[in-house]
XYZ file of C-alpha atoms in Angstrom:
778
model
C 21.475 5.076 20.350
C 22.862 4.440 24.046
C 19.085 4.751 25.175
C 18.285 1.411 23.296
C 20.913 -0.108 25.116
C 19.911 0.610 28.455
C 16.923 -1.658 30.021
C 13.967 0.110 31.362
C 14.571 -1.058 35.203
C 17.381 1.113 35.676
C 14.439 3.357 36.352
C 13.669 4.045 40.017
C 10.405 2.480 40.484
C 10.512 -0.011 37.850
C 11.447 -3.140 39.569
C 10.876 -6.698 38.286
C 6.602 -6.303 38.785
C 6.803 -3.369 36.199
C 9.616 -4.586 33.993
C 7.602 -8.030 32.935
C 4.316 -5.655 32.924
C 6.487 -3.331 30.401
C 7.672 -6.043 28.537
C 4.463 -7.395 27.708
C 3.789 -4.100 25.440
C 7.311 -4.126 23.524
C 8.786 -1.723 26.237
C 12.455 -3.391 27.036
C 14.879 -0.194 26.933
C 15.002 3.721 27.864
C 14.478 4.298 24.340
C 11.178 1.795 24.012
C 9.849 4.186 26.959
C 10.497 7.589 25.480
C 9.050 6.414 21.789
C 5.973 4.918 23.620
C 3.997 8.191 22.846
C 0.748 9.456 24.042
C -1.949 8.664 22.017
C -4.179 12.075 22.871
C -3.599 14.876 25.367
C -6.259 15.545 28.355
C -6.908 19.589 28.083
C -6.694 20.130 32.076
C -6.356 23.842 31.534
C -9.617 25.225 32.936
C -10.574 26.093 35.928
C -14.906 26.729 36.273
C -17.274 26.851 38.612
C -20.338 24.930 38.531
C -23.089 26.806 37.427
C -20.675 28.380 35.002
C -19.660 24.866 33.426
C -21.479 23.796 30.096
C -22.745 20.232 29.673
C -19.589 18.266 27.423
C -17.564 20.304 29.021
C -14.311 19.393 31.217
C -13.074 21.197 33.972
C -11.028 21.539 37.172
C -13.841 22.721 39.938
C -12.860 23.438 44.017
C -15.739 22.092 45.485
C -16.910 20.612 49.132
C -18.197 17.740 50.087
C -21.664 17.720 51.370
C -22.552 14.036 51.381
C -21.387 10.306 51.001
C -23.339 7.587 49.978
C -21.378 3.803 49.344
C -23.555 0.839 48.045
C -22.918 -2.834 46.252
C -24.663 -3.739 43.472
C -26.115 -7.101 42.637
C -23.060 -7.129 40.115
C -20.697 -6.884 43.112
C -19.472 -4.115 41.998
C -19.531 -0.847 44.509
C -20.916 2.244 43.810
C -19.730 5.891 45.567
C -22.431 8.461 45.372
C -21.649 12.002 46.636
C -22.816 15.659 46.402
C -21.001 18.231 46.387
C -20.616 22.085 45.855
C -18.876 25.128 45.569
C -21.028 28.279 46.251
C -22.328 28.470 42.620
C -24.478 25.138 42.353
C -24.000 21.667 43.258
C -23.386 18.106 41.457
C -23.643 14.593 41.793
C -20.078 12.950 41.677
C -20.536 9.719 40.813
C -17.301 6.354 41.334
C -17.632 2.816 39.688
C -15.483 0.131 41.485
C -13.742 2.730 43.510
C -14.915 1.967 47.409
C -11.935 2.848 48.572
C -13.088 6.542 47.359
C -16.095 6.509 50.413
C -12.804 6.087 52.932
C -10.971 8.887 51.074
C -13.377 11.647 50.563
C -14.567 13.487 54.385
C -17.610 14.854 54.389
C -17.152 18.618 54.768
C -13.875 18.500 53.320
C -12.473 20.394 50.422
C -11.544 19.156 47.352
C -10.050 19.693 43.210
C -12.129 17.215 40.787
C -11.463 17.391 37.334
C -13.778 15.968 34.686
C -16.423 16.281 31.909
C -20.233 17.711 33.360
C -22.918 15.757 31.792
C -26.644 15.522 32.545
C -28.409 12.515 33.981
C -32.194 12.533 34.895
C -32.309 16.761 34.803
C -29.385 17.311 37.090
C -25.683 17.279 36.930
C -23.335 14.978 37.292
C -19.396 14.039 36.697
C -18.528 10.088 36.818
C -14.941 9.022 38.027
C -13.396 11.841 37.862
C -9.950 12.832 38.784
C -9.098 14.078 42.455
C -6.562 16.030 43.700
C -6.980 16.076 47.693
C -4.041 19.227 48.367
C -5.234 22.489 48.811
C -3.130 24.407 45.966
C -3.964 24.251 42.509
C -2.977 21.530 40.315
C -0.902 21.353 37.544
C -2.501 22.957 34.293
C -1.947 22.087 31.043
C -2.312 19.331 28.210
C -1.857 15.648 30.051
C -0.571 12.907 27.893
C -2.370 9.701 27.872
C -0.566 6.207 27.219
C -1.826 3.470 26.118
C -2.576 1.371 29.182
C -3.178 -2.300 29.544
C -5.371 -3.705 32.047
C -3.797 -7.818 30.947
C -0.159 -6.694 31.993
C -1.187 -4.109 34.623
C 0.290 -1.397 33.925
C -1.873 2.285 33.173
C -1.261 5.340 31.818
C -0.190 7.209 34.980
C 2.569 4.495 35.793
C 4.056 5.080 31.934
C 3.441 8.938 32.410
C 5.661 8.531 35.752
C 8.287 6.350 34.526
C 8.954 8.836 31.325
C 9.158 11.321 33.477
C 12.151 10.085 35.072
C 13.790 9.084 31.974
C 13.543 12.669 30.471
C 15.300 14.181 33.595
C 17.818 11.848 33.683
C 18.536 11.315 29.980
C 20.012 14.781 29.219
C 20.712 16.217 25.927
C 19.985 13.850 23.184
C 22.568 13.539 20.176
C 21.021 14.715 16.976
C 22.146 13.738 13.031
C 20.647 17.059 12.028
C 22.603 19.787 12.282
C 21.121 23.529 13.081
C 21.274 24.956 9.481
C 19.162 21.391 8.308
C 16.562 21.654 10.905
C 16.021 25.348 9.944
C 15.638 24.704 6.560
C 12.883 22.178 7.422
C 11.271 24.021 10.245
C 12.168 21.210 12.716
C 12.700 21.176 15.923
C 15.730 19.914 17.542
C 15.070 16.021 19.029
C 15.460 17.078 22.486
C 13.073 19.961 22.897
C 10.704 17.728 20.644
C 11.120 14.161 22.953
C 10.414 16.686 26.063
C 7.628 18.720 24.137
C 6.036 15.520 22.513
C 5.800 14.176 26.625
C 5.586 17.760 28.120
C 3.074 20.125 26.044
C 1.831 23.529 27.658
C -0.403 23.679 24.306
C -1.586 21.555 21.059
C 1.260 23.598 19.152
C 3.517 22.306 20.696
C 2.468 18.741 19.828
C 2.488 19.434 16.583
C 5.326 20.618 16.055
C 7.393 17.531 18.250
C 5.493 15.003 16.510
C 6.481 16.976 13.146
C 10.049 16.576 14.064
C 10.040 12.525 15.077
C 7.672 11.563 12.714
C 10.197 13.195 9.820
C 12.958 11.170 11.425
C 11.380 7.805 10.481
C 10.462 9.070 7.697
C 14.106 9.925 6.937
C 15.163 6.898 7.917
C 13.323 4.736 5.436
C 14.176 6.504 2.635
C 17.568 7.040 3.068
C 17.239 3.402 3.395
C 15.745 3.507 -0.568
C 18.020 5.919 -1.463
C 21.389 4.243 -0.259
C 20.117 1.093 -1.932
C 19.091 2.829 -5.324
C 22.578 4.165 -5.410
C 24.191 1.209 -4.477
C 22.121 -0.423 -7.562
C 23.147 2.227 -9.694
C 26.717 2.134 -8.518
C 27.678 -1.615 -8.639
C 25.413 -2.907 -11.382
C 25.988 -3.562 -14.601
C 23.247 -3.251 -17.617
C 22.312 -3.666 -21.025
C 22.106 -0.964 -23.385
C 19.382 -2.609 -25.813
C 19.032 -2.466 -29.048
C 17.689 1.267 -29.339
C 19.459 4.422 -31.322
C 17.379 7.508 -32.773
C 15.495 7.594 -35.421
C 18.280 10.420 -36.930
C 21.316 8.105 -36.494
C 22.360 9.458 -33.300
C 23.655 7.353 -30.242
C 22.231 7.504 -26.644
C 24.590 8.411 -23.951
C 24.151 6.671 -20.061
C 20.783 7.393 -18.833
C 21.596 10.016 -16.038
C 23.769 12.115 -18.646
C 20.884 12.362 -20.768
C 19.527 16.157 -21.101
C 15.587 15.666 -21.452
C 15.513 18.443 -23.603
C 17.698 17.206 -26.259
C 16.161 13.816 -25.496
C 12.583 14.936 -26.827
C 14.006 17.580 -29.613
C 16.236 14.991 -31.085
C 14.065 12.148 -31.014
C 16.337 9.676 -29.128
C 14.589 7.428 -27.274
C 15.326 4.554 -28.627
C 14.762 0.847 -30.469
C 11.835 0.480 -32.792
C 8.754 2.254 -31.212
C 7.679 4.592 -33.529
C 4.343 3.832 -33.773
C 2.832 3.442 -37.582
C 0.092 2.590 -39.825
C -0.422 -1.148 -41.522
C 2.443 -3.560 -40.301
C 2.137 -7.505 -40.574
C 3.836 -8.203 -37.695
C 6.773 -9.647 -39.574
C 9.910 -8.794 -38.676
C 12.484 -8.794 -41.054
C 15.474 -5.837 -41.089
C 17.693 -8.128 -40.567
C 19.983 -6.424 -37.515
C 20.396 -8.179 -34.486
C 23.050 -6.223 -32.114
C 23.745 -8.902 -29.043
C 26.668 -6.815 -27.921
C 24.392 -5.057 -25.688
C 25.724 -7.152 -22.021
C 28.609 -4.469 -22.603
C 28.445 -1.531 -20.547
C 30.711 0.351 -22.334
C 29.044 -0.936 -26.268
C 27.291 1.426 -27.957
C 23.792 1.179 -28.727
C 22.205 -1.242 -31.505
C 21.488 -0.352 -34.760
C 17.916 -0.538 -35.387
C 15.422 2.625 -35.514
C 13.865 3.339 -32.282
C 11.257 6.359 -31.551
C 11.234 9.709 -32.669
C 9.428 11.378 -29.918
C 7.135 13.778 -31.930
C 5.862 10.633 -33.988
C 4.452 9.287 -30.458
C 2.728 12.027 -29.051
C 0.971 11.890 -32.801
C -0.303 8.650 -32.931
C 0.407 6.258 -35.743
C 2.163 8.319 -37.667
C 3.994 6.700 -40.890
C 7.812 6.249 -39.714
C 8.968 4.456 -43.340
C 11.371 1.519 -43.370
C 11.642 0.433 -40.056
C 10.471 -3.249 -39.470
C 11.770 -4.044 -35.500
C 9.900 -6.380 -33.755
C 8.666 -3.450 -31.584
C 7.487 -1.575 -34.195
C 5.779 -3.951 -36.189
C 4.182 -5.111 -32.765
C 2.883 -1.554 -32.302
C 1.838 -0.730 -35.575
C -0.195 -4.371 -35.779
C -2.187 -2.979 -33.076
C -6.385 -2.691 -34.107
C -6.114 0.347 -31.160
C -4.148 3.688 -30.860
C -2.470 3.702 -27.557
C -3.633 6.777 -25.250
C -1.049 9.767 -24.475
C 0.056 7.816 -21.084
C 0.925 4.566 -22.438
C 3.115 6.563 -25.058
C 4.522 8.609 -22.388
C 5.403 4.592 -20.172
C 6.748 3.862 -23.415
C 8.900 6.789 -23.364
C 9.961 6.344 -19.968
C 11.097 2.500 -20.685
C 12.791 3.111 -23.538
C 14.461 5.925 -22.031
C 15.897 3.929 -19.192
C 16.699 0.395 -21.389
C 18.917 2.524 -23.719
C 21.383 3.108 -20.943
C 24.248 1.558 -19.220
C 22.460 1.286 -15.810
C 19.722 -1.206 -15.590
C 16.059 0.084 -15.516
C 14.487 -0.323 -12.424
C 11.055 1.742 -12.810
C 7.402 1.268 -11.190
C 4.195 1.642 -13.643
C 1.077 2.116 -11.602
C -1.987 2.568 -13.941
C -5.650 2.281 -13.273
C -7.942 -1.224 -13.548
C -7.623 -1.021 -17.559
C -5.299 1.444 -18.404
C -3.335 -0.480 -20.566
C -0.345 -1.776 -18.788
C -0.175 -5.235 -20.722
C 0.927 -3.696 -23.496
C 3.564 -1.783 -21.935
C 4.764 -4.397 -20.594
C 4.695 -6.685 -23.389
C 6.490 -3.558 -25.803
C 9.177 -3.399 -22.657
C 9.381 -6.937 -23.158
C 9.967 -7.194 -26.667
C 12.908 -4.397 -26.451
C 14.659 -6.952 -25.267
C 13.926 -9.659 -27.274
C 14.948 -7.720 -30.129
C 18.079 -7.431 -29.020
C 18.542 -11.372 -29.117
C 17.718 -11.563 -24.917
C 15.016 -13.590 -23.186
C 12.016 -11.823 -20.828
C 10.254 -13.037 -17.898
C 6.724 -11.665 -16.390
C 5.956 -13.316 -13.040
C 2.223 -13.071 -11.806
C 0.824 -13.827 -8.177
C -1.250 -16.648 -9.362
C -1.762 -19.244 -11.922
C -4.973 -17.766 -13.222
C -3.037 -14.557 -13.777
C -0.176 -16.601 -15.186
C -2.261 -17.847 -17.825
C -4.234 -14.522 -18.607
C -0.690 -13.043 -19.307
C -0.297 -16.210 -21.847
C -3.234 -15.548 -23.686
C -3.123 -12.046 -23.826
C 0.488 -11.973 -24.618
C 0.041 -14.304 -27.186
C -3.009 -13.242 -28.313
C -1.150 -9.003 -29.236
C 1.550 -10.533 -30.525
C 0.889 -12.390 -33.383
C 3.113 -14.065 -36.081
C 6.091 -12.036 -35.067
C 9.430 -13.931 -36.279
C 12.786 -13.431 -34.224
C 15.905 -14.508 -35.643
C 18.113 -17.017 -34.988
C 21.338 -18.527 -36.674
C 20.397 -22.323 -35.417
C 17.158 -22.279 -37.594
C 16.755 -23.115 -40.966
C 16.448 -19.868 -43.048
C 17.559 -17.895 -39.828
C 14.668 -17.057 -38.301
C 11.869 -19.077 -36.113
C 8.595 -18.340 -34.732
C 8.493 -15.842 -31.398
C 7.943 -18.362 -28.575
C 5.883 -17.322 -25.435
C 5.515 -20.246 -22.340
C 3.660 -20.812 -19.529
C 5.642 -22.268 -16.470
C 3.650 -22.901 -12.986
C 4.092 -24.855 -9.888
C 1.099 -27.391 -11.110
C 2.462 -28.695 -14.603
C 3.105 -32.414 -15.441
C 6.671 -33.202 -14.944
C 7.739 -33.938 -18.526
C 6.116 -30.870 -19.923
C 7.992 -29.053 -17.228
C 11.258 -30.660 -18.038
C 10.878 -29.405 -21.399
C 10.261 -25.985 -20.974
C 12.703 -25.748 -18.477
C 15.283 -26.904 -20.911
C 13.597 -24.965 -23.750
C 14.446 -21.717 -21.238
C 17.773 -22.699 -20.624
C 18.962 -22.915 -24.270
C 17.553 -20.105 -25.477
C 14.347 -20.866 -27.420
C 11.689 -19.284 -25.270
C 11.747 -15.695 -25.926
C 9.472 -14.788 -22.674
C 8.127 -16.839 -20.099
C 5.453 -16.633 -17.887
C 4.953 -17.745 -14.767
C 4.310 -17.284 -10.854
C 6.727 -18.022 -7.721
C 7.814 -21.166 -10.067
C 10.549 -18.843 -11.805
C 12.247 -18.087 -8.946
C 13.046 -22.266 -8.635
C 16.321 -23.361 -8.187
C 15.505 -25.712 -11.467
C 15.072 -22.308 -13.490
C 17.796 -21.176 -15.610
C 17.724 -18.491 -18.411
C 20.083 -18.479 -21.368
C 20.104 -14.546 -21.787
C 17.506 -12.684 -19.026
C 17.303 -9.504 -20.051
C 14.038 -8.102 -19.216
C 11.844 -8.999 -15.597
C 8.351 -7.602 -14.991
C 6.828 -7.924 -11.844
C 2.937 -8.260 -12.072
C 1.203 -7.321 -8.696
C 4.136 -6.748 -7.076
C 2.242 -6.373 -3.448
C 2.050 -9.977 -3.504
C 5.627 -10.846 -3.631
C 8.256 -9.485 -0.872
C 11.770 -7.501 -1.787
C 13.498 -10.604 -1.817
C 11.637 -12.067 -4.041
C 11.830 -9.266 -6.892
C 15.902 -9.537 -5.674
C 15.560 -13.098 -6.558
C 14.117 -13.130 -10.128
C 16.393 -10.257 -10.985
C 19.405 -12.243 -10.113
C 18.717 -14.923 -12.596
C 19.294 -12.512 -15.413
C 22.628 -11.979 -13.254
C 23.316 -15.646 -13.153
C 22.595 -16.175 -16.921
C 25.049 -12.965 -17.774
C 27.457 -10.308 -17.069
C 24.783 -8.007 -16.718
C 21.430 -7.129 -14.426
C 18.598 -7.175 -16.160
C 15.937 -4.017 -16.443
C 12.860 -4.741 -14.278
C 9.413 -3.014 -14.695
C 7.134 -3.559 -11.574
C 3.636 -3.078 -12.196
C 0.489 -2.850 -9.413
C -2.872 -4.178 -9.903
C -4.396 -1.141 -8.576
C -2.838 2.488 -8.051
C -1.549 3.087 -4.611
C -1.453 6.667 -2.936
C 1.990 8.769 -3.710
C 2.556 8.670 -0.076
C 2.754 4.641 -0.310
C 4.351 4.384 -3.376
C 7.804 6.233 -2.424
C 7.399 3.868 1.460
C 7.617 0.928 -0.844
C 8.939 1.523 -4.487
C 11.306 4.541 -3.081
C 14.123 2.803 -4.801
C 11.975 2.716 -7.778
C 11.797 5.096 -10.506
C 8.051 5.729 -11.070
C 5.909 6.447 -14.226
C 1.922 6.550 -13.410
C -0.437 6.050 -16.378
C -3.891 7.550 -15.396
C -5.417 8.017 -18.680
C -8.413 5.248 -19.991
C -8.533 4.033 -23.697
C -10.592 6.098 -25.824
C -14.372 4.983 -26.080
C -14.578 3.216 -22.750
C -17.363 4.183 -20.721
C -17.590 4.860 -16.767
C -18.977 1.820 -15.422
C -22.038 2.374 -13.378
C -21.619 1.482 -9.722
C -24.837 0.330 -7.694
C -24.411 -0.743 -4.029
C -27.427 -2.470 -3.029
C -28.074 -2.430 0.409
C -31.569 -4.173 0.577
C -32.593 -7.806 -0.244
C -36.031 -6.499 -1.749
C -33.235 -4.333 -4.440
C -31.501 -7.631 -5.679
C -34.531 -8.440 -8.352
C -34.151 -5.658 -10.147
C -29.932 -6.659 -10.357
C -30.934 -9.623 -11.782
C -33.298 -8.227 -14.526
C -30.638 -5.814 -15.783
C -28.474 -9.274 -15.779
C -31.246 -11.173 -17.665
C -32.196 -8.185 -20.329
C -27.509 -8.002 -21.076
C -27.828 -11.954 -21.486
C -30.405 -11.444 -23.937
C -29.144 -8.797 -25.499
C -25.635 -11.447 -25.834
C -23.604 -9.750 -23.543
C -21.529 -11.618 -20.486
C -21.655 -11.486 -17.346
C -19.607 -12.077 -14.304
C -21.162 -13.261 -10.884
C -18.570 -13.057 -7.615
C -18.517 -14.944 -4.359
C -15.885 -15.150 -1.560
C -16.310 -18.447 -0.942
C -16.302 -21.609 -2.927
C -18.530 -23.525 -0.653
C -21.332 -22.806 2.117
C -19.576 -22.575 5.670
C -21.833 -22.682 8.570
C -19.054 -20.363 10.430
C -19.434 -17.491 8.088
C -21.993 -15.155 6.756
C -21.214 -15.261 2.724
C -22.133 -16.130 -0.336
C -20.682 -19.247 -1.609
C -20.510 -20.242 -5.951
C -22.131 -23.638 -5.152
C -25.200 -21.799 -3.543
C -25.009 -19.080 -6.189
C -25.639 -21.646 -9.141
C -28.187 -23.231 -7.841
C -29.573 -20.008 -6.583
C -29.810 -18.633 -10.022
C -29.977 -21.610 -12.348
C -33.513 -22.239 -10.482
C -34.296 -18.773 -10.650
C -33.733 -15.547 -12.043
C -32.032 -16.825 -14.741
C -32.904 -20.567 -15.540
C -32.628 -21.609 -18.883
C -29.200 -19.395 -19.270
C -25.548 -21.258 -20.024
C -23.942 -20.525 -16.586
C -20.415 -21.501 -15.844
C -18.300 -21.843 -12.388
C -14.719 -21.275 -11.768
C -12.710 -21.170 -8.784
C -9.325 -21.295 -7.677
C -9.369 -25.140 -7.119
C -10.324 -26.528 -10.248
C -7.304 -27.886 -12.765
C -5.747 -25.559 -14.686
C -6.564 -26.836 -17.732
C -10.747 -26.204 -17.185
C -9.797 -22.985 -15.890
C -8.824 -22.462 -19.643
C -11.619 -24.128 -21.209
C -14.148 -22.497 -19.352
C -12.686 -18.962 -19.692
C -12.392 -19.849 -23.384
C -15.841 -20.806 -23.713
C -17.246 -17.436 -21.574
C -15.236 -15.706 -24.132
C -16.369 -17.409 -27.022
C -20.394 -16.490 -25.627
C -21.056 -20.224 -25.018
C -21.506 -19.309 -21.241
C -22.806 -16.302 -20.434
C -22.844 -16.168 -17.148
C -19.816 -17.050 -15.146
C -20.208 -17.759 -11.166
C -16.611 -17.181 -9.985
C -14.446 -16.360 -6.962
C -12.025 -13.620 -6.909
C -9.601 -15.361 -9.484
C -10.877 -13.348 -12.271
C -10.143 -10.308 -10.389
C -7.206 -9.295 -12.298
C -5.932 -10.260 -15.987
C -9.252 -11.101 -17.248
C -9.867 -9.513 -20.503
C -13.634 -10.219 -21.818
C -14.731 -6.980 -24.019
C -18.469 -8.339 -24.173
C -18.577 -8.079 -20.621
C -21.079 -5.840 -19.021
C -22.090 -6.671 -15.977
C -20.577 -7.433 -12.449
C -22.243 -8.564 -9.530
C -20.359 -8.810 -6.464
C -22.089 -10.950 -3.746
C -21.628 -10.561 0.288
C -19.618 -7.324 -1.073
C -18.738 -6.346 2.445
C -16.382 -9.084 2.643
C -14.382 -7.781 -0.050
C -11.369 -5.104 0.447
C -11.967 -1.545 -1.676
C -8.771 -2.702 -4.220
C -10.323 -6.032 -4.625
C -13.852 -4.517 -5.532
C -12.330 -2.143 -7.772
C -10.216 -4.700 -9.619
C -13.272 -7.276 -9.857
C -15.203 -3.876 -11.318
C -12.604 -3.560 -13.704
C -13.643 -7.070 -15.175
C -16.677 -5.088 -17.316
C -16.323 -1.711 -19.401
C -13.855 -2.628 -21.411
C -15.671 -1.723 -24.341
C -17.834 0.924 -26.104
C -20.928 -0.981 -24.234
C -22.545 0.633 -21.124
C -21.572 -1.229 -18.522
C -22.807 -1.948 -14.745
C -21.147 -3.019 -11.327
C -23.685 -4.327 -8.164
C -22.044 -4.137 -4.788
C -24.763 -6.470 -2.867
C -24.042 -6.561 1.382
C -25.028 -5.189 4.169
C -22.308 -4.402 6.239
C -21.930 -5.147 10.256
C -19.156 -1.886 11.031
C -18.503 1.391 10.259
C -15.435 0.533 8.318
C -17.285 -1.820 6.059
C -20.320 1.009 4.970
C -17.572 3.508 4.761
C -15.409 1.285 1.995
C -18.710 0.212 -0.161
C -19.973 4.312 -0.070
C -16.143 4.944 -1.505
C -16.350 1.938 -4.130
C -20.125 3.713 -5.279
C -18.537 6.937 -5.205
C -15.853 6.813 -7.808
C -14.698 4.722 -10.330
C -11.047 6.483 -10.222
C -8.784 4.035 -8.476
C -6.092 6.369 -7.664
C -9.090 8.493 -5.349
C -10.569 4.929 -3.861
C -6.405 4.201 -2.724
C -6.657 7.121 -0.909
C -10.282 7.045 0.566
C -8.704 3.182 1.036
C -5.711 4.033 3.361
C -7.657 7.080 4.599
C -10.221 4.032 6.215
C -7.771 0.881 7.147
C -4.370 2.961 7.692
C -1.383 1.930 5.626
C -0.358 -1.796 7.315
C -3.631 -2.521 5.582
C -2.045 -1.410 2.041
C 1.643 -1.845 2.450
C 0.678 -5.550 3.881
C 3.551 -7.020 5.712
C 5.965 -8.144 3.419
C 7.647 -4.874 2.752
C 10.408 -4.744 5.192
C 10.356 -1.887 7.462
C 7.715 -0.018 6.120
C 4.929 -0.418 8.423
C 6.626 -0.336 12.104
C 6.058 3.833 11.991
C 5.150 4.645 15.489
C 4.195 8.587 14.756
C 4.433 8.680 10.951
C 1.572 7.703 8.277
C 1.359 7.471 4.803
C -1.782 9.232 5.127
C -2.717 12.349 3.578
C -1.481 14.194 6.399
C 1.970 13.120 6.309
C 2.072 13.654 2.738
C 4.448 16.666 3.081
C 6.632 14.713 5.607
C 7.060 12.068 3.002
C 7.883 14.388 -0.278
C 10.354 16.307 2.296
C 12.215 12.936 4.214
C 12.689 11.641 0.047
C 14.544 14.771 -0.926
C 16.841 15.254 2.223
C 17.480 11.484 1.863
C 18.570 11.506 -1.743
C 20.785 14.623 -1.003
C 22.345 13.118 1.796
C 23.384 10.086 0.125
C 24.122 11.796 -3.170
C 26.760 13.530 -1.537
C 27.733 10.901 1.510
C 26.645 7.262 -0.424
C 27.390 5.435 2.694
C 26.644 8.119 5.289
C 30.560 8.182 6.880
C 30.516 11.694 7.270
C 27.404 10.487 10.097
C 27.966 7.355 11.540
C 24.653 8.479 14.162
C 22.327 8.360 11.400
C 23.678 5.620 9.712
C 23.453 3.657 12.815
C 19.894 5.013 13.174
C 18.653 3.987 10.326
C 20.599 0.443 10.578
C 18.319 0.108 14.047
C 15.093 1.116 12.396
C 15.864 -1.430 9.177
C 16.644 -4.447 11.579
C 14.283 -3.840 14.358
C 17.303 -3.592 16.813
C 16.353 -3.028 20.024
C 12.519 -4.175 19.576
C 12.016 -0.433 18.400
C 10.386 -0.657 14.951
C 8.883 -3.294 13.392
C 10.549 -4.395 10.252
C 11.002 -7.406 7.549
């Protein structure tokens, strides 16, 4: 910690010039310097003779300068050619733009050179080797190579020199991990790790040094998340939702439940039994609105019996609560993954602590049904629910889906005639007409809206809930941590409780990334697709001459009465971008391969009512081909759609491509996805190759992070997540992420505020705040 407060100019030789240069590359303090880690190492351990060297290998040679020639090229640069030998053979040594070498190296002198041997015009040579004019053998070992900056006039050798002095003067470094912990985790002490990562003798030392220093970074993050989770559990007041066991037994606090007993006794809570029949009309007459008291018992309505969930749609007798009526009325059987997710959610919502759960599943795995059931658990106990989506199109699609799923549900209302009223779902977005918006806001505040679906507009100061009990945040990666907390705060404002929060991701994210972004959330993974779904056959169309087959398939599917999506990255033509626009595509298709076919166009600049009308016509089959931008990438459900054509596919990310593919194959009909594109980069080729190789979203998520790195997966909105200097969330560090999580949870459970380890607490604070320019954070 003290090194973070010491400016780098205290080191000898830094001075004002180098101090400014180092600041340009983000080095202000001695700690910044020591955490400027080498990005590679040059192996200078080999000593050889010319005739024993193999082209492509590097080694030290002791040679005599036999001839020197210096000349200026047409571009003004200088090249110095030297012929050197060692008794076993001769080679040519070439120095580009180093004219002073002709003065330094005298004919007949003996020198050491280190470099890679190459073949050029049938003779061996070294280009720009390292030169040592001393008679003694140079230091052998691994030489660190640091990120240099020509613009800042700072070289790798400069940084290595300053690091050497810093290590010599720093002495022993404080270590927040005791010896027993280090031994158990097989970690070096911090001082050894810092010295060896900058001064390794062999590659194994680099591995062990990196292991310790990368673990520190991951531990800081996981402690921050564990402390946040611990504080939430200590200071939040949850709602004991209307959930009891089918045998009439009560359910205790979540953390006190024995999972074995929980399953054996069927205590999973309200109305999630799945049975046959059911009209979707509620009417058991019970309503427990006392759940805002964390010490109250749970409500009295019937709940899940775990065995019946697992068995599918069994007969649950007289239970007619909202959730069971909703699930019974579904026209399909829930998958095992959906049932397990409902089990997790019901278990959470039955306790005194508010739910704080991440639900992630592949495209089309049925997360919406699970989220709907979670919101209905709240509604049947007299609470409101909110679903926040990142775009208006997605919010509108959620509204349509929820209304379709929930049918003619009735809820109890003492103020209504007969004590019951129709279930109310409303939409709230920023573009709504003022009069309509005021009416919706008033209905929300008065409690007449049971579920409100919206965008960022839900976070506005004008939005006030009557009794918010459940919050669902869809596509969490598009929202910041602050926004998640803000919508949750609406529940605290509307009562003395914290609402239950369910966070959903649009596509799977790697487990290591999930622990980094959502380490403060419990996690449920849905890895099963609904029965009857077929994998979407995916073809990467690389050449223009192959496109004719694509449109033949499209025409064939349209003739069979099926729907087709054609997605373009642009709305209008753009001379600066080589990418297809919807305007260009519509003209090409209408006058070419799809002439005579009903084609619609949709993009984000259209008014909301126009977009809704186009989607309705597409679903109804009045429009067979929909040319669109990515506004349809999530939430759109048209089971009759069998073909997805993605133009300029190289312009899209892997997650986006997978989302778009998920718009087809949503029934038992065979489906195809054509990615048309010719990438100009290796990463672009790897991306499309990966996309065509698998339809498994979890596997694609790992591939995407391997290709682009965790920064592309996490984005910049997640505080403190992408500021690692050594650690990575890629598969190479998965073991460390898991290990850091376990250590962090253990430390925080025993010492919630790290009062007994001030050093570690201060380091965590520095990591999260970005103090001393150390780690980037939000």
